[in-house]
XYZ file of C-alpha atoms in Angstrom:
577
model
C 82.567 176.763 22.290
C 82.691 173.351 20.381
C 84.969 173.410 17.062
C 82.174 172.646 14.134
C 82.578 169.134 12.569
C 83.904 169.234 9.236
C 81.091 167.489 7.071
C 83.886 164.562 5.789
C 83.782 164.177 9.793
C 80.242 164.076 9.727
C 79.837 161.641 6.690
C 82.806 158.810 8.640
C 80.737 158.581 11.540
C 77.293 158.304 9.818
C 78.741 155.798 7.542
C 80.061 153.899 10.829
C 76.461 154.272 12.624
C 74.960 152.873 9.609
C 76.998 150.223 8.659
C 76.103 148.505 12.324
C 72.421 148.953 11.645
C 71.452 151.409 13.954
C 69.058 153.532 11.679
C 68.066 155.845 14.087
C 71.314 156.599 15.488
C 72.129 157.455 12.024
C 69.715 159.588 11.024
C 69.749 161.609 14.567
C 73.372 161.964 13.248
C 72.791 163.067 10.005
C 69.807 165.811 11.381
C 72.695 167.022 13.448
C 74.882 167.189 10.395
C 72.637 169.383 8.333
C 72.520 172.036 11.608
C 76.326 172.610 10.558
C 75.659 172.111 6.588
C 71.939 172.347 5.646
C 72.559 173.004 2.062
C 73.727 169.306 1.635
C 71.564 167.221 -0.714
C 73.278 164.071 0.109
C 72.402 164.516 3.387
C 68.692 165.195 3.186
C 68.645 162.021 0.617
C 70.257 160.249 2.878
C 67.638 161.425 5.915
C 65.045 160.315 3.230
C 66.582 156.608 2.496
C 66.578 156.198 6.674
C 62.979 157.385 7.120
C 61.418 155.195 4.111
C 63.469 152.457 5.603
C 61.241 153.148 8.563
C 58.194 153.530 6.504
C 57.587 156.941 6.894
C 56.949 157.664 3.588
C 55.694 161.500 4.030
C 58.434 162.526 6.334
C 60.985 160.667 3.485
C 59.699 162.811 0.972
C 60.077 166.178 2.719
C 64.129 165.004 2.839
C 63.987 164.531 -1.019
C 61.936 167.109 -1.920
C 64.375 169.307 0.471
C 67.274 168.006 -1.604
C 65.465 168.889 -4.584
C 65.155 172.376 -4.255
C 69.285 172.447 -3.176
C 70.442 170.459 -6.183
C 67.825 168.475 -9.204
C 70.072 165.511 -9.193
C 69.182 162.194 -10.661
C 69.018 160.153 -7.844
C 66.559 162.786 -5.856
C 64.210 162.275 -9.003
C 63.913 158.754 -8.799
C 63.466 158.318 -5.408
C 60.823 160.977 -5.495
C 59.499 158.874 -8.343
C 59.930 155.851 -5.868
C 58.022 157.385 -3.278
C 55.078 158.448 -5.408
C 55.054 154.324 -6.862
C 54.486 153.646 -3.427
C 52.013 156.227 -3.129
C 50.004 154.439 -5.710
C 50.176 158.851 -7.677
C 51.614 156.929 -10.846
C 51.459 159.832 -13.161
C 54.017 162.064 -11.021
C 56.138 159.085 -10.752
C 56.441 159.120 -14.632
C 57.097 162.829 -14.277
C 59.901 162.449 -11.832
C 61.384 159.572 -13.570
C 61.486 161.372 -16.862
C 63.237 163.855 -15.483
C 65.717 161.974 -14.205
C 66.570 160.388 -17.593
C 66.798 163.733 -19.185
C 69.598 163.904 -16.615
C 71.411 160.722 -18.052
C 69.652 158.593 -20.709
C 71.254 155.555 -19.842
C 69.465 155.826 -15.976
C 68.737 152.114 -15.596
C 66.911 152.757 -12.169
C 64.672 155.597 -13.730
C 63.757 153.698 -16.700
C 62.370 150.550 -14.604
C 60.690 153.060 -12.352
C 59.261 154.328 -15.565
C 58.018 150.708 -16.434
C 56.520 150.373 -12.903
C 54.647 152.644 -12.568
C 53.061 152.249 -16.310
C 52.246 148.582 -15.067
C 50.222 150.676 -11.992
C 47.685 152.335 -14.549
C 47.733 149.055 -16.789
C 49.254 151.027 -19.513
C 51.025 147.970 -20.922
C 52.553 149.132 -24.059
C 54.272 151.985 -22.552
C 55.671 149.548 -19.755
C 56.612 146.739 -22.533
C 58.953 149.922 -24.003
C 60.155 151.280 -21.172
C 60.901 147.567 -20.127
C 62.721 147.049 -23.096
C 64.840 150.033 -22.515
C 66.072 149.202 -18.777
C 66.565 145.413 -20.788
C 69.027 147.208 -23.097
C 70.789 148.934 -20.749
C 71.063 145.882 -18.649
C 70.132 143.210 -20.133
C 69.870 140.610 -17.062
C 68.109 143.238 -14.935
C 66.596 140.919 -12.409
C 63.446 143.174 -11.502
C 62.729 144.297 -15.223
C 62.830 140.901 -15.858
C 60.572 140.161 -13.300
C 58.103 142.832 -14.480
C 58.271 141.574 -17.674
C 56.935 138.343 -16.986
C 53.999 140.338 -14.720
C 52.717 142.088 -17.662
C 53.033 138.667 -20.112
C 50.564 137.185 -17.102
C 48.303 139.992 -16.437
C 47.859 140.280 -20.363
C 48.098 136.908 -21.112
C 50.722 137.000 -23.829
C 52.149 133.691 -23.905
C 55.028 133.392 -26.655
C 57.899 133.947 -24.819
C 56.481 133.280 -21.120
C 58.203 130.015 -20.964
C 61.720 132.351 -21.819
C 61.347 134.379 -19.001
C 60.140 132.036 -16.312
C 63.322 130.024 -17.155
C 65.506 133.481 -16.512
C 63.684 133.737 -13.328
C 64.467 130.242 -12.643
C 68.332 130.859 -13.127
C 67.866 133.846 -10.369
C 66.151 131.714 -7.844
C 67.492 132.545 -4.506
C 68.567 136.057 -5.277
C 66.078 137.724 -2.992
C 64.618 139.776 -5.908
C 61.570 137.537 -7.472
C 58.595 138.315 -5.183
C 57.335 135.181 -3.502
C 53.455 136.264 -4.966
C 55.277 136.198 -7.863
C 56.965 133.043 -7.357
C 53.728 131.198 -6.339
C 52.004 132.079 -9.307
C 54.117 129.974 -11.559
C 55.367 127.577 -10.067
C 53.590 125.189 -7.714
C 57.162 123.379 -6.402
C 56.498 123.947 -2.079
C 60.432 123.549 -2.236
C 61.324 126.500 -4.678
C 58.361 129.028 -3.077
C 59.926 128.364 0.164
C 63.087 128.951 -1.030
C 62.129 132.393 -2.929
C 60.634 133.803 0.287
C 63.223 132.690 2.277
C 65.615 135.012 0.248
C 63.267 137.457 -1.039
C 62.780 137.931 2.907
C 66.659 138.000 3.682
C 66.640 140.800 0.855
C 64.145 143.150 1.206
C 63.709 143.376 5.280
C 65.915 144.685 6.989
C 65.913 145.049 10.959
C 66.317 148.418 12.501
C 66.063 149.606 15.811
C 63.114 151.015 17.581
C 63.574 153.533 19.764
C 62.620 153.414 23.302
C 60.660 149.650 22.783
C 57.948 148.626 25.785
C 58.330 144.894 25.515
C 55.724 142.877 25.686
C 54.633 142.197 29.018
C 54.980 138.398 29.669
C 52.644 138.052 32.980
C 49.039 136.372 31.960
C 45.788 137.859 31.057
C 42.810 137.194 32.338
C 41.540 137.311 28.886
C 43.320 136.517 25.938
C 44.378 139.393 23.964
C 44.637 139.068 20.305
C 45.701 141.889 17.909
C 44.446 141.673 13.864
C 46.997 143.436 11.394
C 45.503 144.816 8.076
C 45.426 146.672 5.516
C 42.807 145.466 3.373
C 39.597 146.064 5.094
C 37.945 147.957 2.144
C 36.263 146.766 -0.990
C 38.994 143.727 -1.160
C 38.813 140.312 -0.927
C 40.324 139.739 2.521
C 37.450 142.189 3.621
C 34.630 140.533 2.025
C 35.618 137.082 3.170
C 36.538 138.370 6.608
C 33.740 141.237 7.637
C 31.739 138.908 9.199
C 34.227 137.178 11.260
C 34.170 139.591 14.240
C 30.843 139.280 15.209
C 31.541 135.606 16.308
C 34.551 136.193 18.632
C 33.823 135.302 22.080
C 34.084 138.673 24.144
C 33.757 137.020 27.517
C 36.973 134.969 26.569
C 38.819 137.021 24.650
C 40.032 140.761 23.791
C 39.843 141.685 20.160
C 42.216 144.058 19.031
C 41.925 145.457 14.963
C 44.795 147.387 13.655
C 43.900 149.022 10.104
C 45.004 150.869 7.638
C 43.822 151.872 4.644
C 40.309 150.661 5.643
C 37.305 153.066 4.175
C 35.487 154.534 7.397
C 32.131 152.454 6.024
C 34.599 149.191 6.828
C 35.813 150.734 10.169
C 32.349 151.680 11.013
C 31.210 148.295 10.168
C 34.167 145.698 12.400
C 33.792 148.536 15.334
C 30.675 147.629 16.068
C 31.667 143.481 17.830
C 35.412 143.759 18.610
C 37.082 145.783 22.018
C 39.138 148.771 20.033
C 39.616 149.825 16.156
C 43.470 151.385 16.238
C 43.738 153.205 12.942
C 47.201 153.193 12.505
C 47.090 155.087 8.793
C 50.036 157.409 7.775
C 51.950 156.261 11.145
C 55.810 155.487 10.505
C 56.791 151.879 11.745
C 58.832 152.815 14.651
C 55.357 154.511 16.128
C 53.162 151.494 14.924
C 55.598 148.956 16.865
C 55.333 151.409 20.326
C 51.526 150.923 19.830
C 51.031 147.236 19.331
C 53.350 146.461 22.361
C 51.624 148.906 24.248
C 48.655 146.266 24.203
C 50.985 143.487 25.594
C 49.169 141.273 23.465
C 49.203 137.154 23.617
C 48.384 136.710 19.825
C 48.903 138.901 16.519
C 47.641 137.850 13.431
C 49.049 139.152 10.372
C 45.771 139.048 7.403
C 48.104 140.854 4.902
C 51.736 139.428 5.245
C 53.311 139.562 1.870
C 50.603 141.044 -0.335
C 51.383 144.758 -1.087
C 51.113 147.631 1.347
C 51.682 145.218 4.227
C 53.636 145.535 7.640
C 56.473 142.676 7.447
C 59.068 145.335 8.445
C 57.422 145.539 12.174
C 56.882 141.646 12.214
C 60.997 141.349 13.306
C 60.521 143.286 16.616
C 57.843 140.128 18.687
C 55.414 142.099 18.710
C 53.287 139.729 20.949
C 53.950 136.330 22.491
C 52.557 134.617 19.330
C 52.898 135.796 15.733
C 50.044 134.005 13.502
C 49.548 133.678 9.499
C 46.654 133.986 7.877
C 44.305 134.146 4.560
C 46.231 137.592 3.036
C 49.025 135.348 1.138
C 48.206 131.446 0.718
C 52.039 130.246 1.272
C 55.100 130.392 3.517
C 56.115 134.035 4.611
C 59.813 131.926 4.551
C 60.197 134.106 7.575
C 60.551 132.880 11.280
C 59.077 135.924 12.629
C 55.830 133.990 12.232
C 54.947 131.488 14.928
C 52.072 129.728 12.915
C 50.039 129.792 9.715
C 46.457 129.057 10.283
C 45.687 126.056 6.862
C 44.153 122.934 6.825
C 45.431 119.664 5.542
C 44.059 119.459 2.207
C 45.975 122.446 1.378
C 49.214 122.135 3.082
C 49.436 117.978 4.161
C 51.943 117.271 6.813
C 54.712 116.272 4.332
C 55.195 120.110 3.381
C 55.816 121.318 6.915
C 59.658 121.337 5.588
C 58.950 123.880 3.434
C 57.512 126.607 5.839
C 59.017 128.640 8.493
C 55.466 128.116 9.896
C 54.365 125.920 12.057
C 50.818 124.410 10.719
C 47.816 124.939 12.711
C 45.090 122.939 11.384
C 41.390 123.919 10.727
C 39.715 120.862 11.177
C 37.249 121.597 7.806
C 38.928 124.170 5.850
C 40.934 127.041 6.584
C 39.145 129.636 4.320
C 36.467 131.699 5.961
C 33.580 133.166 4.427
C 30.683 136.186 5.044
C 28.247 133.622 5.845
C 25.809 134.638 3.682
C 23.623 132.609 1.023
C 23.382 134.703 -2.083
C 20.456 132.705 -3.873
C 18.216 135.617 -3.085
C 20.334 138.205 -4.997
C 20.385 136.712 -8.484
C 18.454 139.293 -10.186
C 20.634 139.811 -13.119
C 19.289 138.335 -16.780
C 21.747 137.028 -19.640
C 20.154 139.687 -22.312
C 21.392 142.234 -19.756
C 25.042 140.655 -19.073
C 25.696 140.192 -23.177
C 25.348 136.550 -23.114
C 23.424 134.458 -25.370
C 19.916 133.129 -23.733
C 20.138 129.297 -24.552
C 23.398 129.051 -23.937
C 25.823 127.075 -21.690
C 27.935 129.633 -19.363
C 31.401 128.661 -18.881
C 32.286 131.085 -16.378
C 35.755 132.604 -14.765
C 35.774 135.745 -13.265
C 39.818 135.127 -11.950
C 42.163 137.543 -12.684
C 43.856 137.672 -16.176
C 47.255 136.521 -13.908
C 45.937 133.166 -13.075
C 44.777 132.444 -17.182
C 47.896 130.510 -18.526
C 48.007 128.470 -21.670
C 47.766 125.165 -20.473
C 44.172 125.765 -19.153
C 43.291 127.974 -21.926
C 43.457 125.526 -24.474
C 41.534 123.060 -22.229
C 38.937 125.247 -21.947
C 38.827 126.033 -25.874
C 38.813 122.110 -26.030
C 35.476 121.955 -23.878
C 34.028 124.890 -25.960
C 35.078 122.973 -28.873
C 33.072 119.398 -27.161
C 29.952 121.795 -26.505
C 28.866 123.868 -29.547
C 26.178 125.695 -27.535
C 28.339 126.700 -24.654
C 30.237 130.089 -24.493
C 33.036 131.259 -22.002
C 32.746 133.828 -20.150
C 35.367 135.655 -18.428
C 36.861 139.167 -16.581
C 37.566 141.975 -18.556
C 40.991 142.766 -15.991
C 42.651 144.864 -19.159
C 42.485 145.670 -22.893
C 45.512 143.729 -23.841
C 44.638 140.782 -22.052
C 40.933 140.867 -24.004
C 42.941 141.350 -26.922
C 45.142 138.618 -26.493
C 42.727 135.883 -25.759
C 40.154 136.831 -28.113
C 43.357 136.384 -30.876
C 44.395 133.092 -29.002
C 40.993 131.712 -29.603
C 40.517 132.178 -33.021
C 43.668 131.178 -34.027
C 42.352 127.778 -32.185
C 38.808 127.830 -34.063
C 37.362 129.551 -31.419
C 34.341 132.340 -33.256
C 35.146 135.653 -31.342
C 31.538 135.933 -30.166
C 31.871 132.793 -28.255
C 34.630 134.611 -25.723
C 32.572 136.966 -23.809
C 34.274 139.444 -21.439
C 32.549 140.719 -18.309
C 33.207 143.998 -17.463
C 34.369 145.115 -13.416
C 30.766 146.498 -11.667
C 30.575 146.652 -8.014
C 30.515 143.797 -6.027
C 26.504 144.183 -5.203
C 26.114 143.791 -8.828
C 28.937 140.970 -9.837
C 26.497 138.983 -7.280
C 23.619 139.449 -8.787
C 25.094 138.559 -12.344
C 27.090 135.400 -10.837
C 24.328 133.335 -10.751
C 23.971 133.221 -14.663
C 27.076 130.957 -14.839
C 26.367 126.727 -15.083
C 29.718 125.918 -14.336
C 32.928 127.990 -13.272
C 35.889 127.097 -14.501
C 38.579 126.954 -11.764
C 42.494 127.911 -12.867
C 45.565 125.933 -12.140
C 48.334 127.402 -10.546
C 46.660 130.139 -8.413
C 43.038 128.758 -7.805
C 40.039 131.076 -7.099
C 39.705 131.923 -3.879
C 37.374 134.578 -3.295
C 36.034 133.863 -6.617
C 35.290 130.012 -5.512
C 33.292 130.676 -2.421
C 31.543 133.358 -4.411
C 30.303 130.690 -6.898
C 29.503 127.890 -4.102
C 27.724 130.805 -2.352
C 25.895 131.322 -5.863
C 25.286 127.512 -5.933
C 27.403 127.081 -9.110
C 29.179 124.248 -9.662
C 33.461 124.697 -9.516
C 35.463 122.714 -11.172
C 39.159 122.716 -10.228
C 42.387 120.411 -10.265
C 44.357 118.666 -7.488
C 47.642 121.227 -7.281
C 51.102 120.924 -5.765
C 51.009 123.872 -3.463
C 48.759 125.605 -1.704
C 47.584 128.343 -4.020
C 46.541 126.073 -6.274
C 44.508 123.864 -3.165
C 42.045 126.087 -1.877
C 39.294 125.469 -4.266
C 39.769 121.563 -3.696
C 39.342 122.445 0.199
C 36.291 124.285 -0.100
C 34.812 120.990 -2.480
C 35.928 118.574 0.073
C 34.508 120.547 3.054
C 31.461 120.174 0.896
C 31.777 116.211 0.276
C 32.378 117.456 -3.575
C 35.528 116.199 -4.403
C 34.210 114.595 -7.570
C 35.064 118.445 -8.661
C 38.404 118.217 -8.307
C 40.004 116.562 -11.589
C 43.714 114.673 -10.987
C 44.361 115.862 -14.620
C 43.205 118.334 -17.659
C 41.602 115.151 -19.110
C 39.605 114.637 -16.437
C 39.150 118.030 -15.668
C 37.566 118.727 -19.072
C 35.307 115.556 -18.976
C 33.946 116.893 -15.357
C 32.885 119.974 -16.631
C 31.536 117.980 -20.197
C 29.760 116.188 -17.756
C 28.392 118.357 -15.996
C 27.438 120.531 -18.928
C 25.178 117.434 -20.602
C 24.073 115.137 -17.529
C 21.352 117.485 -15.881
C 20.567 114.709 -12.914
C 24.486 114.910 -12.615
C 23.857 118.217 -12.276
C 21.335 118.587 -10.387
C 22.529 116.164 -7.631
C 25.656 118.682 -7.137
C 23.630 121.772 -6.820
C 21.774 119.980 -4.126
C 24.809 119.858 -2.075
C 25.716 123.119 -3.131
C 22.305 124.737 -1.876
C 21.149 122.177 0.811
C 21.957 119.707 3.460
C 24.196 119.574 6.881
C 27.797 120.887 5.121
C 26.545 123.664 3.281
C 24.614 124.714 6.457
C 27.814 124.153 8.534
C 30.081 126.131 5.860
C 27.416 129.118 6.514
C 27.859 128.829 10.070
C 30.466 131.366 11.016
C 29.713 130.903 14.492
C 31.080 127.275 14.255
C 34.088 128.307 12.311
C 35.029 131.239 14.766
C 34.572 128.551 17.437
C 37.366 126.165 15.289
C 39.661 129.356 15.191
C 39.396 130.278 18.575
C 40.393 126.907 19.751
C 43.480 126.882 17.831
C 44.344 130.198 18.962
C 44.045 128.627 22.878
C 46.096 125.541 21.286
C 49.036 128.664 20.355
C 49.542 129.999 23.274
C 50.191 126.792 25.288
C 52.272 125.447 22.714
């Protein structure tokens, strides 16, 4: 009979496993260790870190939940609280994390956490202090200052923005600013690709897989292309995309979806023109990898990438011969796990191929897809019923409160200002943020009543209300998307600027794909004088709704059929190249 392992035994060798980055080696280690010694809470923390690592977030918290019960320690706490964050069950992360501090006070770890997961249920004066408090424990705190500058966006509270963006500045290349982050304030190709680059180098981390089925390299007869996600629900990669599917040529290709946290009306909905649905909800990493190989596909395409909740962890392990880019996150994934990134050249010209890990595969119209549905019909909606005043000129952006930043504010106060009769109207995205801009305004000579906030309604409903709007309002560093092809599907009028980067070129694509450019400004002076123009020359007017409702390019950007077509062919061009 074997001599037991003395658990300092035990702890040199896992330490030795882990430190050559063989994750599962380790934890098969440390599950052997707590045979010998199961009343370890190191240990099952330790089991806990490895499996979350993995992405198996419900097997993780059995560990810590396991350690719990042994020993309430501070660092089980918070990365129960971390696990329930993650979960998106914000109140029990508070509860955790509150414990932990009445362990120690000066917890810098449990106080962010705190902070976080306030941001989560948009309680923004409870994050601000608990902010504050991981700020005065550690003052430089790269992620509190991060999530500081998060809430000054999403509330639009703009006094000591310019501070903190210039603190994030002196961290560029750290690995800890999120590139969504990144791409939302600055518009420099150069410095995005830079922060995902080393926000990639930072956060993912490979690990083995046991027992991997590569991908079998001997040709099809069709081509087999795989769709990650994790957004088909009421989101706007699902809206744009639901239609998509139907277009795919079945005799040429095999269509492969694999979703997670989809509603079964979505799932119900995409089953119905693709080859196989593979729900791949609550499965650890190491399991999702095993199935996508198992499908030996030519082409994945990633529709999340860096947005939250996605899969870049599994992205590192080739899953198929190709690895494609698109629509979740409008920028460089700074990672080379990705083959291509499906764009156009209006927003990402040829000179900022340097600046991707990406190759570019070019739409020939625009990259952004759409339902393919006019919504003329479904304007049903009146102004007495939406709050706004009947003989009125709507100024509309329904963007969210991140996107607002001063710069375009006070343009569009100036316009309000150049049009008595015109009022703005705007999403209600949080208290403070209404709040805040309803101060802003009248500190500019802006009446209160001439700032009207739209509440959130279902997306049946923000359709039928859409079509109230004259003119949207597009914003500057982080364009409208969704919103934009919303209001061209509405027959509104967008007016945007020419931007630097890609988030803040989409709009501009969708104009130009429209013969529209007139819309897109070079300036704010201009940008103001389009809308101004719009606003008081009604043949002006007129002659862009025509293109917006009739005519060979607004039939053509209906015509998913055509686009899928487009796509396809680029996804032929892929594999051969």
């Amino acid at each position: 009979m074997s001599e037991k392992k003395s658990l300092e035994e035990y702890i040199s060798k896992i330490k030795n496993i882990l430190q050559s980055g063989n994750f599962n080696e380790g934890l098969i280690e440390i599950q052997n260790a707590l045979k010998d010694y199961p009343s370890n809470p190191k240990l099952h923390i330790n089991a806990g870190n490895i499996l979350k690592l993995k992405g198996n977030i419900k097997e993780a918290e059995k560990y810590y939940l396991q350690a719990l019960s042994i020993y309430k320690s501070k660092e089980v706490l918070n990365n129960l609280s971390v696990i329930e964050i993650e979960k998106m069950n914000y109140l029990q992360a508070i509860e955790y994390a509150k414990e932990a501090i009445k362990i120690d006070k000066a917890y810098v770890d449990a106080n962010y956490n705190i902070a976080l997961a306030f941001e989560g249920i948009k309680d923004y004066e409870q994050c601000t202090i608990y902010i504050n408090n991981t700020l005065r424990l550690d003052e430089n705190n790269s992620k509190a200052l991060i999530l500081l500058f998060r809430v000054l966006q999403d509330t639009c509270e703009w006094k000591n923005i310019d501070q903190i963006s210039k603190k994030l500045d002196a961290m560029l290349g750290n690995g800890i600013e999120h590139p969504f982050l990144n791409i939302s304030r600055c518009d420099d190709e150069k410095t995005n690709f830079q922060v995902a680059n080393s926000w990639k180098k930072n956060n993912i981390s490979l690990h083995a897989i046991d027992d991997m089925i590569y991908a079998d390299q001997t040709k099809n007869n069709k081509i087999k292309v795989g769709y990650i996600c994790g957004e088909f629900r009421n989101h706007p990669t699902f809206h744009l995309m639901k239609n998509f599917f139907c277009e795919h040529n079945l005799a040429k290709f095999n269509i492969y979806l694999f979703s997670y946290n989809h509603t079964q009306e979505s799932k119900e909905k995409l089953t119905k023109n693709i080859t196989e649905f593979i729900d791949i909800n609550n499965i650890d990493d190491n399991d999702i990898v095993k199935i996508i190989l198992s499908y030996q596909l030519d082409i994945l395409i990633d529709l999340s990438i860096l947005i939250p909740n996605n899969k870049l962890h599994i992205m590192q392990h080739k899953l198929a011969k190709k690895t494609i880019s698109y629509l979740g996150y409008p920028g460089t994934s700074g990672s080379d796990d990705y083959d291509y990134i499906v764009t156009d050249r209006t927003v990402t010209p040829e000179d900022q191929q340097q600046f991707y890990a990406e190759k570019f595969l070019y739409m020939p119209r625009y990259y952004q897809i759409n339902d393919g549905k006019r919504k003329f019909d479904e304007l049903k909606a009146t102004k007495e019923e939406c709050g706004l005043p009947k003989n009125s000129i709507i100024l509309a952006c329904f963007n969210q409160s991140y996107k607002i930043e001063r710069t375009m504010f006070d343009c569009w106060l100036d316009i309000l200002k150049d049009l008595p009769k015109s009022v703005l109207w705007i999403l209600n995205d949080n208290q403070k943020n209404k709040i805040n801009l309803l101060k802003y305004a009248q500190e500019n000579s802006i009446e209160e009543e001439r700032v009207i906030f739209a509440e959130r309604v279902s997306r049946d409903e923000h359709i039928k209300r859409l079509g109230l709007a004259d003119i949207m309002l597009d914003t500057r560093f982080y364009n409208g998307h969704t919103t934009t092809t919303d209001a061209i599907q509405c027959g509104i009028p967008v007016v945007t600027l020419c931007g630097k980067h890609f988030a803040s070129r989409v709009t501009m694509s969708l104009l130009k794909a429209l013969d529209l450019e007139e819309l897109t400004a070079k300036n704010i002076d201009e940008y103001k004088n389009t809308v101004i123009k719009l606003a008081k020359d009604k043949k002006y007017k007129l002659k862009v709704k025509e293109k917006l409702t009739s005519g060979k390019l607004i039939d053509d950007f209906y015509n998913i059929k055509k686009f899928v077509q487009e796509f396809e062919g680029l996804l032929e061009y892929s594999i051969k190249n």
